[in-house]
Short mmCIF file of C-alpha atoms and ligand atoms in Angstrom, two decimals:
data_model
loop_
_atom_site.label_atom_id
_atom_site.label_comp_id
_atom_site.label_asym_id
_atom_site.label_seq_id
_atom_site.Cartn_x
_atom_site.Cartn_y
_atom_site.Cartn_z
CA MET A 1090 54.38 80.12 -13.34
CA SER A 1091 56.82 82.80 -14.48
CA LEU A 1092 59.73 80.64 -13.13
CA PHE A 1093 59.09 78.16 -15.96
CA LYS A 1094 57.64 80.45 -18.61
CA GLY A 1095 57.77 78.64 -21.95
CA LEU A 1096 58.29 75.25 -20.33
CA GLU A 1097 54.62 74.72 -19.26
CA GLN A 1098 54.34 71.35 -21.00
CA ILE A 1099 56.89 69.73 -18.68
CA VAL A 1100 55.92 71.43 -15.46
CA ARG A 1101 53.16 70.71 -13.00
CA CYS A 1102 52.44 72.83 -9.96
CA ASN A 1103 51.57 71.64 -6.43
CA TYR A 1104 51.87 68.05 -7.70
CA PRO A 1105 51.11 65.18 -5.26
CA LEU A 1106 54.21 62.98 -5.08
CA ALA A 1107 52.66 60.03 -3.28
CA GLY A 1108 51.67 58.39 -6.60
CA LEU A 1109 55.26 58.69 -7.73
CA THR A 1110 56.64 56.65 -4.80
CA TRP A 1111 56.40 53.05 -3.73
CA TYR A 1112 55.16 53.98 -0.25
CA GLY A 1113 52.37 55.96 -1.89
CA ILE A 1114 52.30 58.50 0.95
CA GLY A 1115 53.42 62.04 1.51
CA GLY A 1116 52.38 65.51 0.31
CA PRO A 1117 52.84 67.59 -2.90
CA ALA A 1118 55.87 69.23 -4.48
CA ASP A 1119 55.68 72.95 -5.38
CA TYR A 1120 56.66 71.88 -8.81
CA LEU A 1121 57.13 68.55 -10.61
CA VAL A 1122 59.32 68.93 -13.78
CA GLN A 1123 59.79 66.17 -16.34
CA PRO A 1124 62.39 67.39 -18.85
CA GLN A 1125 62.36 65.49 -22.12
CA ASP A 1126 66.09 65.75 -22.80
CA VAL A 1127 69.40 67.20 -21.35
CA GLY A 1128 68.89 70.61 -22.98
CA GLN A 1129 65.62 71.06 -21.11
CA LEU A 1130 67.12 69.76 -17.96
CA GLN A 1131 69.93 72.31 -18.19
CA GLU A 1132 67.38 75.19 -18.78
CA VAL A 1133 65.25 74.07 -15.82
CA VAL A 1134 68.30 73.79 -13.54
CA LYS A 1135 69.61 77.19 -14.66
CA ARG A 1136 66.20 78.84 -13.80
CA CYS A 1137 66.15 77.15 -10.46
CA GLN A 1138 69.63 78.22 -9.63
CA ASP A 1139 69.00 81.88 -10.63
CA ALA A 1140 65.90 81.93 -8.54
CA GLY A 1141 67.42 80.11 -5.49
CA VAL A 1142 64.87 77.29 -5.71
CA ARG A 1143 65.81 73.94 -4.16
CA ILE A 1144 66.01 71.00 -6.50
CA TYR A 1145 65.22 67.29 -5.71
CA VAL A 1146 65.83 64.46 -8.14
CA LEU A 1147 63.26 61.66 -8.20
CA GLY A 1148 63.89 58.24 -9.68
CA ALA A 1149 61.24 55.51 -9.33
CA GLY A 1150 60.60 56.67 -5.69
CA SER A 1151 61.31 53.18 -4.30
CA ASN A 1152 63.77 54.35 -1.64
CA LEU A 1153 62.03 57.50 -0.58
CA LEU A 1154 59.78 58.77 2.12
CA ILE A 1155 57.97 62.05 1.28
CA PRO A 1156 56.91 64.05 4.36
CA ASP A 1157 53.14 64.57 4.82
CA GLU A 1158 53.62 68.31 4.23
CA GLY A 1159 55.40 67.66 0.83
CA VAL A 1160 58.53 69.41 -0.34
CA ARG A 1161 59.12 73.02 -1.08
CA GLY A 1162 60.97 73.43 -4.34
CA VAL A 1163 61.24 71.57 -7.62
CA VAL A 1164 61.17 67.86 -8.00
CA ILE A 1165 62.84 66.75 -11.29
CA LYS A 1166 61.98 63.31 -12.68
CA LEU A 1167 64.20 62.08 -15.53
CA ASP A 1168 61.70 59.89 -17.31
CA GLY A 1169 61.49 61.69 -20.65
CA PRO A 1170 62.84 60.07 -23.84
CA GLY A 1171 66.30 61.70 -23.49
CA PHE A 1172 66.78 59.65 -20.28
CA THR A 1173 65.19 56.29 -20.94
CA GLN A 1174 67.30 54.88 -23.81
CA MET A 1175 69.11 51.51 -23.67
CA ARG A 1176 71.93 51.01 -26.17
CA PHE A 1177 73.63 47.64 -26.55
CA ASP A 1178 77.04 47.13 -28.16
CA GLY A 1179 78.26 43.58 -27.73
CA GLU A 1180 78.88 43.07 -23.96
CA GLN A 1181 78.53 46.83 -23.17
CA VAL A 1182 75.24 48.35 -22.39
CA TYR A 1183 74.41 52.09 -21.78
CA ALA A 1184 71.18 52.77 -19.93
CA GLY A 1185 69.69 56.18 -19.24
CA ALA A 1186 68.86 57.24 -15.69
CA GLY A 1187 65.18 56.83 -16.13
CA VAL A 1188 65.32 53.13 -17.32
CA GLY A 1189 63.57 50.92 -14.93
CA LEU A 1190 65.78 48.07 -13.45
CA GLY A 1191 63.12 45.50 -14.30
CA ALA A 1192 63.15 46.48 -17.99
CA LEU A 1193 66.86 46.45 -18.10
CA VAL A 1194 67.22 43.03 -16.48
CA LEU A 1195 64.61 41.60 -18.86
CA GLU A 1196 66.36 43.01 -21.86
CA CYS A 1197 69.56 41.45 -20.72
CA VAL A 1198 67.90 38.07 -20.38
CA LYS A 1199 66.61 38.33 -24.04
CA ARG A 1200 70.00 39.32 -25.27
CA GLY A 1201 71.87 36.70 -23.29
CA LEU A 1202 73.86 39.12 -21.19
CA SER A 1203 74.80 38.20 -17.64
CA GLY A 1204 75.79 40.54 -14.74
CA LEU A 1205 72.52 42.26 -13.68
CA GLU A 1206 70.51 39.24 -12.46
CA GLY A 1207 71.16 40.26 -8.87
CA LEU A 1208 69.01 43.33 -9.39
CA THR A 1209 65.89 41.23 -10.02
CA GLY A 1210 63.01 42.41 -7.87
CA ILE A 1211 64.51 45.88 -7.11
CA PRO A 1212 61.97 48.30 -8.47
CA GLY A 1213 64.29 51.28 -8.82
CA SER A 1214 65.56 53.28 -11.86
CA VAL A 1215 69.07 53.13 -13.12
CA GLY A 1216 69.77 56.63 -11.67
CA GLY A 1217 68.59 55.71 -8.15
CA ALA A 1218 70.29 52.35 -8.34
CA VAL A 1219 73.71 53.83 -9.35
CA LYS A 1220 73.32 56.59 -6.74
CA MET A 1221 73.20 54.12 -3.81
CA ASN A 1222 74.84 51.06 -5.44
CA ALA A 1223 71.63 49.08 -5.26
CA GLY A 1224 71.84 45.28 -4.79
CA GLY A 1225 72.31 42.78 -2.14
CA ARG A 1226 73.36 39.16 -1.59
CA PHE A 1227 73.14 38.47 -5.38
CA GLY A 1228 75.31 41.39 -6.47
CA ASN A 1229 75.46 45.12 -6.62
CA ILE A 1230 75.10 47.32 -9.70
CA GLY A 1231 78.44 49.04 -9.01
CA THR A 1232 80.33 45.73 -9.91
CA VAL A 1233 79.39 46.04 -13.62
CA ILE A 1234 79.64 49.82 -14.03
CA GLU A 1235 82.38 51.17 -16.26
CA SER A 1236 81.39 54.84 -16.35
CA VAL A 1237 78.55 57.11 -15.55
CA THR A 1238 77.36 60.24 -17.28
CA LEU A 1239 76.72 63.02 -14.83
CA MET A 1240 75.49 66.65 -14.82
CA ASP A 1241 76.36 69.08 -12.12
CA ILE A 1242 74.25 71.88 -10.70
CA ASN A 1243 75.77 74.28 -13.25
CA GLY A 1244 74.61 72.28 -16.17
CA GLN A 1245 78.05 70.72 -17.03
CA VAL A 1246 77.73 67.19 -18.43
CA PHE A 1247 80.69 64.96 -17.96
CA GLN A 1248 81.72 61.32 -17.53
CA LYS A 1249 83.30 59.60 -14.55
CA ALA A 1250 84.87 56.28 -15.06
CA LYS A 1251 86.47 53.57 -12.93
CA PRO A 1252 88.89 53.69 -11.06
CA GLU A 1253 87.84 57.25 -10.29
CA LEU A 1254 84.50 55.92 -9.65
CA SER A 1255 83.94 53.79 -6.57
CA PHE A 1256 81.06 51.89 -5.03
CA ASP A 1257 80.54 50.72 -1.45
CA TYR A 1258 77.74 49.14 0.56
CA ARG A 1259 74.63 51.12 -0.47
CA SER A 1260 76.73 54.16 -1.48
CA SER A 1261 78.86 55.57 -4.29
CA ASN A 1262 81.35 58.46 -4.46
CA ILE A 1263 79.15 60.31 -6.96
CA ALA A 1264 78.54 63.76 -5.66
CA SER A 1265 76.95 65.35 -8.76
CA LYS A 1266 73.32 66.32 -8.58
CA PHE A 1267 72.27 64.40 -11.65
CA ILE A 1268 73.10 60.91 -12.91
CA LEU A 1269 72.06 60.91 -16.57
CA GLY A 1270 73.05 57.28 -17.42
CA ALA A 1271 75.51 54.46 -16.89
CA THR A 1272 77.66 52.20 -19.09
CA MET A 1273 77.94 48.70 -17.83
CA ARG A 1274 80.10 45.79 -18.88
CA LEU A 1275 78.27 42.41 -18.90
CA ALA A 1276 79.20 38.97 -19.96
CA SER A 1277 77.73 36.87 -22.89
CA ALA A 1278 75.72 33.87 -21.67
CA GLU A 1279 72.96 31.60 -22.76
CA PRO A 1280 69.66 33.40 -22.40
CA ASP A 1281 68.17 30.38 -20.68
CA GLN A 1282 70.89 30.40 -18.19
CA VAL A 1283 70.41 34.10 -17.45
CA LEU A 1284 66.71 33.55 -17.07
CA ARG A 1285 67.23 30.74 -14.64
CA SER A 1286 69.38 33.04 -12.41
CA VAL A 1287 66.73 35.77 -12.62
CA GLN A 1288 64.11 33.24 -11.60
CA GLU A 1289 66.14 31.94 -8.63
CA VAL A 1290 66.70 35.52 -7.33
CA TRP A 1291 62.99 36.26 -7.75
CA ILE A 1292 61.86 33.09 -5.95
CA TYR A 1293 64.20 33.93 -3.04
CA LYS A 1294 62.87 37.47 -2.78
CA LYS A 1295 59.28 36.35 -3.02
CA ASN A 1296 59.92 33.87 -0.15
CA HIS A 1297 61.79 36.37 2.02
CA GLN A 1298 60.29 39.86 1.34
CA PRO A 1299 56.78 41.11 1.80
CA LEU A 1300 56.39 41.94 -1.92
CA ASP A 1301 52.60 42.15 -1.76
CA ALA A 1302 52.72 45.09 0.63
CA ARG A 1303 53.72 48.65 0.08
CA SER A 1304 57.29 49.27 1.28
CA CYS A 1305 60.60 50.89 0.36
CA GLY A 1306 62.62 47.76 0.71
CA CYS A 1307 65.08 47.67 3.69
CA ALA A 1308 64.43 50.53 6.01
CA PHE A 1309 67.88 50.33 7.73
CA LYS A 1310 71.42 49.65 6.47
CA ASN A 1311 73.07 46.50 7.87
CA PRO A 1312 75.61 47.56 10.58
CA PRO A 1313 79.14 46.08 9.92
CA GLY A 1314 78.98 42.37 10.48
CA GLN A 1315 75.29 42.45 11.58
CA SER A 1316 71.86 42.13 9.98
CA ALA A 1317 69.50 45.01 10.67
CA GLY A 1318 66.49 42.71 10.15
CA ALA A 1319 67.86 40.20 12.68
CA LEU A 1320 68.52 42.91 15.28
CA ILE A 1321 65.03 44.36 14.84
CA GLU A 1322 63.49 40.89 15.12
CA ARG A 1323 65.65 40.10 18.25
CA ALA A 1324 64.28 43.29 19.70
CA GLY A 1325 60.84 41.79 19.54
CA LEU A 1326 59.55 44.34 17.02
CA LYS A 1327 58.18 42.06 14.16
CA GLY A 1328 54.53 43.06 13.61
CA PHE A 1329 54.97 46.18 15.76
CA LYS A 1330 52.71 48.95 14.52
CA VAL A 1331 52.51 52.76 14.73
CA GLY A 1332 49.27 53.90 13.20
CA LYS A 1333 49.16 52.21 9.76
CA ALA A 1334 52.91 51.59 9.54
CA MET A 1335 54.13 48.12 10.62
CA VAL A 1336 57.35 46.16 10.91
CA SER A 1337 56.74 43.41 8.44
CA ASP A 1338 56.33 39.99 10.02
CA LYS A 1339 57.96 38.43 7.04
CA HIS A 1340 61.17 40.53 6.99
CA ALA A 1341 61.80 42.73 10.08
CA ASN A 1342 63.77 45.34 8.07
CA PHE A 1343 60.81 46.17 5.84
CA ILE A 1344 58.37 48.72 7.18
CA VAL A 1345 55.08 48.16 5.35
CA VAL A 1346 52.20 50.59 5.11
CA GLU A 1347 48.45 50.29 4.89
CA PRO A 1348 46.16 52.63 3.10
CA GLY A 1349 45.64 55.80 5.12
CA CYS A 1350 49.22 55.60 6.57
CA SER A 1351 50.95 58.97 7.10
CA SER A 1352 54.67 59.60 6.77
CA LYS A 1353 54.60 60.60 10.48
CA ASP A 1354 53.60 56.94 11.28
CA VAL A 1355 56.59 55.58 9.34
CA LEU A 1356 58.99 58.16 10.90
CA ARG A 1357 57.76 57.51 14.47
CA LEU A 1358 58.02 53.71 13.86
CA MET A 1359 61.71 54.20 12.57
CA GLU A 1360 62.48 56.22 15.78
CA ILE A 1361 61.11 53.52 17.93
CA ILE A 1362 63.08 50.81 16.13
CA VAL A 1363 66.38 52.88 16.39
CA ASP A 1364 65.79 53.41 20.07
CA ARG A 1365 64.88 49.81 20.87
CA VAL A 1366 67.83 48.34 19.00
CA LYS A 1367 70.23 50.86 20.59
CA GLY A 1368 68.79 50.09 23.99
CA ASP A 1369 68.96 46.29 23.56
CA PHE A 1370 72.20 45.89 21.63
CA GLY A 1371 74.01 49.25 21.79
CA ILE A 1372 73.94 49.52 18.00
CA GLU A 1373 72.65 52.67 16.25
CA LEU A 1374 70.89 51.69 13.10
CA GLN A 1375 71.31 54.07 10.11
CA ARG A 1376 68.33 54.69 7.75
CA GLU A 1377 68.56 53.23 4.25
CA ILE A 1378 65.36 54.88 3.17
CA GLU A 1379 65.88 58.47 2.35
CA VAL A 1380 63.55 61.08 3.84
CA TRP A 1381 62.97 64.33 1.99
C1 FAD B 1299 60.04 45.87 -2.65
C2 FAD B 1299 61.32 46.50 -2.68
C3 FAD B 1299 62.54 45.88 -2.68
C4 FAD B 1299 63.72 46.47 -2.54
N1 FAD B 1299 64.87 45.75 -2.68
C5 FAD B 1299 66.07 46.31 -2.70
C6 FAD B 1299 67.27 45.52 -2.80
O1 FAD B 1299 67.24 44.31 -2.68
N2 FAD B 1299 68.52 46.22 -2.79
C7 FAD B 1299 68.49 47.63 -2.83
O2 FAD B 1299 69.63 48.13 -2.90
N3 FAD B 1299 67.46 48.34 -2.83
C8 FAD B 1299 66.28 47.83 -2.69
N4 FAD B 1299 65.06 48.51 -2.72
C9 FAD B 1299 65.19 49.98 -2.63
C10 FAD B 1299 65.14 50.69 -3.95
O3 FAD B 1299 64.46 49.91 -4.93
C11 FAD B 1299 66.54 51.03 -4.43
O4 FAD B 1299 67.30 51.69 -3.46
C12 FAD B 1299 66.54 51.76 -5.78
O5 FAD B 1299 67.96 51.82 -6.27
C13 FAD B 1299 66.08 53.10 -5.63
O6 FAD B 1299 66.03 53.72 -6.98
P1 FAD B 1299 64.92 54.73 -7.31
O7 FAD B 1299 65.02 55.12 -8.75
O8 FAD B 1299 63.60 54.36 -6.88
O9 FAD B 1299 65.39 55.97 -6.40
P2 FAD B 1299 64.48 57.00 -5.59
O10 FAD B 1299 63.80 56.34 -4.50
O11 FAD B 1299 63.61 57.83 -6.49
O12 FAD B 1299 65.62 58.03 -5.10
C14 FAD B 1299 66.52 57.56 -4.10
C15 FAD B 1299 67.79 58.49 -4.11
O13 FAD B 1299 68.38 58.49 -5.42
C16 FAD B 1299 68.37 59.77 -5.92
N5 FAD B 1299 68.25 59.68 -7.41
C17 FAD B 1299 67.36 59.04 -8.10
N6 FAD B 1299 67.58 59.11 -9.35
C18 FAD B 1299 68.66 59.96 -9.54
C19 FAD B 1299 69.29 60.49 -10.63
N7 FAD B 1299 69.02 60.20 -11.92
N8 FAD B 1299 70.37 61.28 -10.44
C20 FAD B 1299 70.76 61.62 -9.20
N9 FAD B 1299 70.12 61.13 -8.08
C21 FAD B 1299 69.09 60.23 -8.21
C22 FAD B 1299 67.34 60.50 -5.29
O14 FAD B 1299 67.53 61.91 -5.30
C23 FAD B 1299 67.33 59.94 -3.89
O15 FAD B 1299 68.42 60.55 -3.19
C24 FAD B 1299 63.81 47.88 -2.65
C25 FAD B 1299 62.64 48.58 -2.75
C26 FAD B 1299 61.38 47.99 -2.69
C27 FAD B 1299 60.14 48.80 -2.74
#
């Protein structure tokens, strides 16, 4: 492990990534690195850059499909103490990239802060959520973000704030490799009221999404003015299976997997869905799930 000499405590070789993703499938990474703070992250990135090794950033793995053959390079997961802090100052909150959205939403309920209830039931990290402006019909994270702390591939740490920062449907204009944390502006409210909103969102999701099965949430983005789920359903694909991957019969935009599923099954099923929807409606669905 000469690439990471002296950093052995935070580096694991040939590490199976399946257990770090919501799908629970896919192969190993050459290296999994879990830096404890920004200094260690900078050191790891410098060594990878010098050696020409590819870097992947992993959040909570809830929007990712890892190929069966795994990934060649270094997967960096920002879940050390330097990346999991939450700091509250009145209506402003800073959350590190590795903070789980569930923990953040609950802390806001306790403190009577409103603005993040719409993220209830989204199992990502702050870093992953900021990257793709996670959210949906109840609100998106981008709406409450004031600034983000970023690090580029040369180890430079800097802030980007609104209006320079913009968020769109499942996307942001953040091009830096690493999101280290985000500062959000929330609104004071009665904790009971915030809790009620969280419960309403949760009940809606439980009724409409297959939360008891392994998935990565919506597999495809909604085309402008259309619902990807409705198109897939109208194409007659609810319940359609490839191997152990299946179009959920509860929500057609969720691809759920059973034990023993391979990433190839999921990829093949996605291809079939794209072809079928294109053939039936002339609309080319774009993946929401990221494939490494
Ligand atoms: C049951 C279920 C329900 C879901 N519902 C929703 C929903 O309602 N709305 C919604 O938007 N999504 C939903 N999702 C998808 C997913 O939870 C979100 O996209 C989430 O924001 C992904 O965050 P993550 O930390 O898991 O990112 P990952 O899946 O780990 O990574 C996703 C992308 O973000 C990048 N990334 C992660 N962390 C960082 C970082 N710190 N710096 C730079 N890049 C980073 C990764 O490199 C990758 O490109 C759902 C998923 C599941 C399983």
